[in-house]
Tab-separated table of C-alpha atoms in Angstrom:
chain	number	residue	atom	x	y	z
A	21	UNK	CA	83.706	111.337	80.676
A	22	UNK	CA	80.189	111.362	78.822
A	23	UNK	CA	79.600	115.247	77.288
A	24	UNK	CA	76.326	116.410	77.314
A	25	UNK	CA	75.349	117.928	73.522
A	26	UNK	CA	72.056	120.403	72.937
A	27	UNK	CA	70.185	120.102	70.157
A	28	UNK	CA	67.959	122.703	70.627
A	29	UNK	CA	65.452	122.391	73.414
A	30	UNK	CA	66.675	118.247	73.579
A	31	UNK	CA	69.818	116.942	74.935
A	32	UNK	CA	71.337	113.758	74.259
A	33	UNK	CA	74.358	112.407	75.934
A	34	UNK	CA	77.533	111.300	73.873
A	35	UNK	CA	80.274	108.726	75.419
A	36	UNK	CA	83.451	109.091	75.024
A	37	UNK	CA	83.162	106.610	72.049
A	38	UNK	CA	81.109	108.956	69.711
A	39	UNK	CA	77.803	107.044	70.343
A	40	UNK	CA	74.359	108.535	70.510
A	41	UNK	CA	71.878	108.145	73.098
A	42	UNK	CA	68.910	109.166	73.496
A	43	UNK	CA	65.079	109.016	75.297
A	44	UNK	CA	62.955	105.819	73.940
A	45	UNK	CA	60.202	108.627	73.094
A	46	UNK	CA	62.381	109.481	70.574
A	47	UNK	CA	63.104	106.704	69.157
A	48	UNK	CA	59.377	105.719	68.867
A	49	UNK	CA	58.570	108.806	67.299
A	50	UNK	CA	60.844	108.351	64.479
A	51	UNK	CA	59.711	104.857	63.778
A	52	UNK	CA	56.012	106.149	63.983
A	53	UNK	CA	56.990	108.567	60.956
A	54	UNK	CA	56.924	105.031	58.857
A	55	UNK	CA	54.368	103.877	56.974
A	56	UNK	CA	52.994	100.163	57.388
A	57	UNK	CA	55.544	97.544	56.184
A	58	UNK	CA	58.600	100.160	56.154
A	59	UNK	CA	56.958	102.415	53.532
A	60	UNK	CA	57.267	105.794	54.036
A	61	UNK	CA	54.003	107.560	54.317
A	62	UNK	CA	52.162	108.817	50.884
A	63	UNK	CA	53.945	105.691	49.094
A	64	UNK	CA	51.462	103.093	48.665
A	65	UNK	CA	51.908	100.038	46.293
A	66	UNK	CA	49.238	99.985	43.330
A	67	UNK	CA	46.615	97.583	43.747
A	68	UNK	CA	46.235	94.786	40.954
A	69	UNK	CA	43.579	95.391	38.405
A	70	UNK	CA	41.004	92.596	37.951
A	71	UNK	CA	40.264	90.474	34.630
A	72	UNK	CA	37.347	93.315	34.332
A	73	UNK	CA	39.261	96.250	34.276
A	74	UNK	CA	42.190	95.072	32.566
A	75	UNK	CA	39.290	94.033	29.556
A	76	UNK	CA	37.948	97.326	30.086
A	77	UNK	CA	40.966	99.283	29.929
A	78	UNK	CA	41.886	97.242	26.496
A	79	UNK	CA	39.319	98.886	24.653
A	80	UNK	CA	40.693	101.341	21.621
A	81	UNK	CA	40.457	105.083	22.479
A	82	UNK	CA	38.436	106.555	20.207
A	83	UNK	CA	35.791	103.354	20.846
A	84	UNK	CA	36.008	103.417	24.450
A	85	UNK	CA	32.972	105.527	25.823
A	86	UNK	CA	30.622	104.057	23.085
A	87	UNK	CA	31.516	100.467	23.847
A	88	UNK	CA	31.085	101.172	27.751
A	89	UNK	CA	27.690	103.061	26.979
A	90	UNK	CA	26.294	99.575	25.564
A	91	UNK	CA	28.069	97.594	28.089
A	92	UNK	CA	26.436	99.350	31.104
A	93	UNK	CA	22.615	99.480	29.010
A	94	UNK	CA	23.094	95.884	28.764
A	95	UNK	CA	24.506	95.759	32.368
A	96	UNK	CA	21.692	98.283	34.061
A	97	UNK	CA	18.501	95.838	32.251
A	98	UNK	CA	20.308	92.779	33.768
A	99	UNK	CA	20.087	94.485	37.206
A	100	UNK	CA	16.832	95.815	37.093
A	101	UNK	CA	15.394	92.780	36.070
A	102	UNK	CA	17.167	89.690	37.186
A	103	UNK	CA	14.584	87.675	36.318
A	104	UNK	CA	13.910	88.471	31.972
A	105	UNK	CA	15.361	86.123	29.807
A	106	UNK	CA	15.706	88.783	27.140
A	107	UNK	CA	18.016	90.881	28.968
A	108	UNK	CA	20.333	87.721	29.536
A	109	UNK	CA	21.131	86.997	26.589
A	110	UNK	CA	22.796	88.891	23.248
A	111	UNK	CA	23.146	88.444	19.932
A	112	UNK	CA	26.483	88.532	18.352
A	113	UNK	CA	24.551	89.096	15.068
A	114	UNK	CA	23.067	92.054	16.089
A	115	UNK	CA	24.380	94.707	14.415
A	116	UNK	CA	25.010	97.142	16.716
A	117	UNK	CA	26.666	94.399	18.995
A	118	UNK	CA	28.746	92.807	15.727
A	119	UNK	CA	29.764	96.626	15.115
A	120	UNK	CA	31.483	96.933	18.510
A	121	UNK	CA	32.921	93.295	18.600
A	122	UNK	CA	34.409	94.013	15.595
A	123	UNK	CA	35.727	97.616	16.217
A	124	UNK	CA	37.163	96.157	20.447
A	125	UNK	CA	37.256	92.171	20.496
A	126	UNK	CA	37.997	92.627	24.003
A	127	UNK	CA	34.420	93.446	24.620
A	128	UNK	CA	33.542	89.807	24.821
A	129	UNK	CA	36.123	89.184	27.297
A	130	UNK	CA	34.792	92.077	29.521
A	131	UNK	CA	31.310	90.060	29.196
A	132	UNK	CA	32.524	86.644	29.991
A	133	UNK	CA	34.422	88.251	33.052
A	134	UNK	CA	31.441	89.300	34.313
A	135	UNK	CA	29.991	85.979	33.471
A	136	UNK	CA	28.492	85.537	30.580
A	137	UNK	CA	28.809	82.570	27.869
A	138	UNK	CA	29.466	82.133	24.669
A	139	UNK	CA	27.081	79.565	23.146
A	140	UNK	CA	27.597	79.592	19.083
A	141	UNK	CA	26.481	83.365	18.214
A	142	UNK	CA	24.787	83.993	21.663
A	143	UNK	CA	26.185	85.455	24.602
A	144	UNK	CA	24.201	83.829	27.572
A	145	UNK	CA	23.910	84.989	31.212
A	146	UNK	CA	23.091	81.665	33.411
A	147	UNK	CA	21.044	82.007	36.035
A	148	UNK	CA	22.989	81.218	38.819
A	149	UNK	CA	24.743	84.467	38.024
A	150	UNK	CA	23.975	87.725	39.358
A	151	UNK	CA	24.893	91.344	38.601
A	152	UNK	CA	25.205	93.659	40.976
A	153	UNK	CA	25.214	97.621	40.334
A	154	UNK	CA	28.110	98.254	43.283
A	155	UNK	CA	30.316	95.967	41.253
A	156	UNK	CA	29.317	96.205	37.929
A	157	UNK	CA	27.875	99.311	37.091
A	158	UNK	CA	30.043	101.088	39.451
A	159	UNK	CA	32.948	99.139	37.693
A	160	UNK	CA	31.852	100.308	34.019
A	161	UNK	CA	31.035	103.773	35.145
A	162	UNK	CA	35.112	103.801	36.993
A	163	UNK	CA	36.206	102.723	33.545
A	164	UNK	CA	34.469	105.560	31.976
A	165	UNK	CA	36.163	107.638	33.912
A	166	UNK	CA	39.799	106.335	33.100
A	167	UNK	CA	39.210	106.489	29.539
A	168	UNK	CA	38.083	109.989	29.742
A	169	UNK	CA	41.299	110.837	31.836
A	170	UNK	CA	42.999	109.434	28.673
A	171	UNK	CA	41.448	111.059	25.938
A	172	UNK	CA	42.319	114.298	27.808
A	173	UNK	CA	46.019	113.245	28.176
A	174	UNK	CA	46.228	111.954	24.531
A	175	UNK	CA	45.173	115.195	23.749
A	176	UNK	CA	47.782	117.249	25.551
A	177	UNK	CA	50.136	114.748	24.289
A	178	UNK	CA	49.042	115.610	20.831
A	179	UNK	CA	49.131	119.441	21.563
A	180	UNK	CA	52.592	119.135	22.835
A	181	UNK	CA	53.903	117.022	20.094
A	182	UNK	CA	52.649	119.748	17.083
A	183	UNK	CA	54.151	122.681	19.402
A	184	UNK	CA	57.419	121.122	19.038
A	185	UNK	CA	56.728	120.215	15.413
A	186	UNK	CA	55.746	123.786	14.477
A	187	UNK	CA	58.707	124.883	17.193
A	188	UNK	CA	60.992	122.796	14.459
A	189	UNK	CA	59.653	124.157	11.582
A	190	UNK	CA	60.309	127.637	12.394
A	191	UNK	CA	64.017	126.943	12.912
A	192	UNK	CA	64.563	125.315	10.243
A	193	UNK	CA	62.755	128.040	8.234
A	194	UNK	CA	65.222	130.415	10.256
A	195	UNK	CA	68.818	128.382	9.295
A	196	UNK	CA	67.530	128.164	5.979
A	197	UNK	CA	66.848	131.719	5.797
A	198	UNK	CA	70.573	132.632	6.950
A	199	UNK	CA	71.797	130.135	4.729
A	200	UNK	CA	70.456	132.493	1.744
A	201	UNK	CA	71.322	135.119	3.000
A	202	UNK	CA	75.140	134.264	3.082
A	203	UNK	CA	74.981	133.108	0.159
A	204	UNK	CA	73.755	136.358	-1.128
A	205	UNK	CA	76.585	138.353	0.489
A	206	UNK	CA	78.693	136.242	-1.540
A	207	UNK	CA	82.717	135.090	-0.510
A	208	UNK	CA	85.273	137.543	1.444
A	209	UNK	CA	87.590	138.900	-0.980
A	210	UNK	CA	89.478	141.336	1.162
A	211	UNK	CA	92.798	140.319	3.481
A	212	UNK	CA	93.579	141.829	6.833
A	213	UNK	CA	95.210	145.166	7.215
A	214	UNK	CA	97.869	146.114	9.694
A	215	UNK	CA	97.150	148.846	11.636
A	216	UNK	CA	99.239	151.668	12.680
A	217	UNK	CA	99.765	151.875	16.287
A	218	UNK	CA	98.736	155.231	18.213
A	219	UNK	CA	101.775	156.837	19.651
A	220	UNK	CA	101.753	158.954	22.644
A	221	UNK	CA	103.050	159.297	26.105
A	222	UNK	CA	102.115	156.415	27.375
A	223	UNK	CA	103.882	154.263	24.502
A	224	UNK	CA	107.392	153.224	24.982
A	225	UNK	CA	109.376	152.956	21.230
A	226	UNK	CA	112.200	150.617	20.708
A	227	UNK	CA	114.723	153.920	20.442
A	228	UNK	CA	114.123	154.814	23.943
A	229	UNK	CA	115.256	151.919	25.317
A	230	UNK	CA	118.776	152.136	22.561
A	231	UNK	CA	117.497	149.258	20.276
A	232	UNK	CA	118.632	150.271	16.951
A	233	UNK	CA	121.114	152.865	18.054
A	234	UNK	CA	125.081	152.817	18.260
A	235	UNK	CA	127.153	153.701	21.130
A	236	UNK	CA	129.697	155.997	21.220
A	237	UNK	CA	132.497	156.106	23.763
């Protein structure tokens, strides 16, 4: 005989074999609380960086934001004027440039990804390639961005790490500081003493129970 159990204002029938049956509403509401592809909702898999970013993102810290100012000059006077030779090509020589090469080799990657060409000490922009500020600039700007979200983090990593360094310091200042101070107090010379119990009322003695006593008859 099927029983009929309530779960609050919803009832779903049980057979006599312990199975649970319920509406197909309900059933398609709890497979609507998935995300796409059996994800659960909020969990989304990280999209793949591009040869760009992950040249971007290779830059050294404390070079990042200068590299990526000179990046997105060069970058901006490409866009604004597709058609001038001297914004399409750069000097390796130049000392600025050299500076930067030197101090993030991954510079020149981030150039040739966006398709430049190396040609001896010349970095060359062809014509057939365009740079557009959605991808481009918008890209270098992004990566500005990350690398000042990093700075800051470095920098509370940094914070943290000298808390627990002075945290360390000041107990090892502290066992130190008992240490002496035992040492001044010098070794224990006394033993232990018995003490005398109290007796009173309450205390039962060995002679009232006839320990210790002969009998008489």
């Amino acid at each position: 005989v099927a029983r009929i159990a309530h779960f609050g204002s919803r009832a779903i029938r049980r057979s006599s074999f312990g199975e649970f049956f319920s509406s197909p509403p309900f059933f398609h509401r709890r497979v609507c609380k998935m995300g796409y592809a059996g994800y659960a909702p909020g969990n989304r898999v990280a999209e793949a960086l591009t040869p760009l970013q992950q040249a971007l993102r290779s830059l050294p810290l404390e070079k990042a934001q200068e590299i990526l100012e000179l990046l997105e000059k060069v970058t901006r006077n490409v866009v604004r004027n597709p058609g001038e030779e001297k914004f399409r090509s750069l000097k390796l020589t130049n000392p600025k440039i050299a500076a930067s090469v030197a101090d993030a080799p991954s510079m020149v990657d981030a150039l040739k990804d966006m398709g430049w060409v190396q040609e001896g000490e010349m970095l060359v922009l062809p014509p057939s390639v365009r740079l557009a500020h959605d991808v481009h600039v918008v890209g270098l700007i992004d990566a500005k961005d990350w690398w000042k979200k990093e700075a800051e983090d470095e920098k509370r990593r940094q914070m943290r790490a000298c808390k627990m360094d002075d945290e360390q310091k000041e107990l090892i200042q502290k066992m130190e500081l008992d240490r002496k101070e035992k040492e001044a107090e010098g070794p224990v010379l006394h033993g232990s003493v018995a003490k005398k119990l109290r007796v009173g009322p309450n205390i039962m003695r060995a002679g009232d129970v006839g320990i210790g006593k002969s009998g008489c008859c």
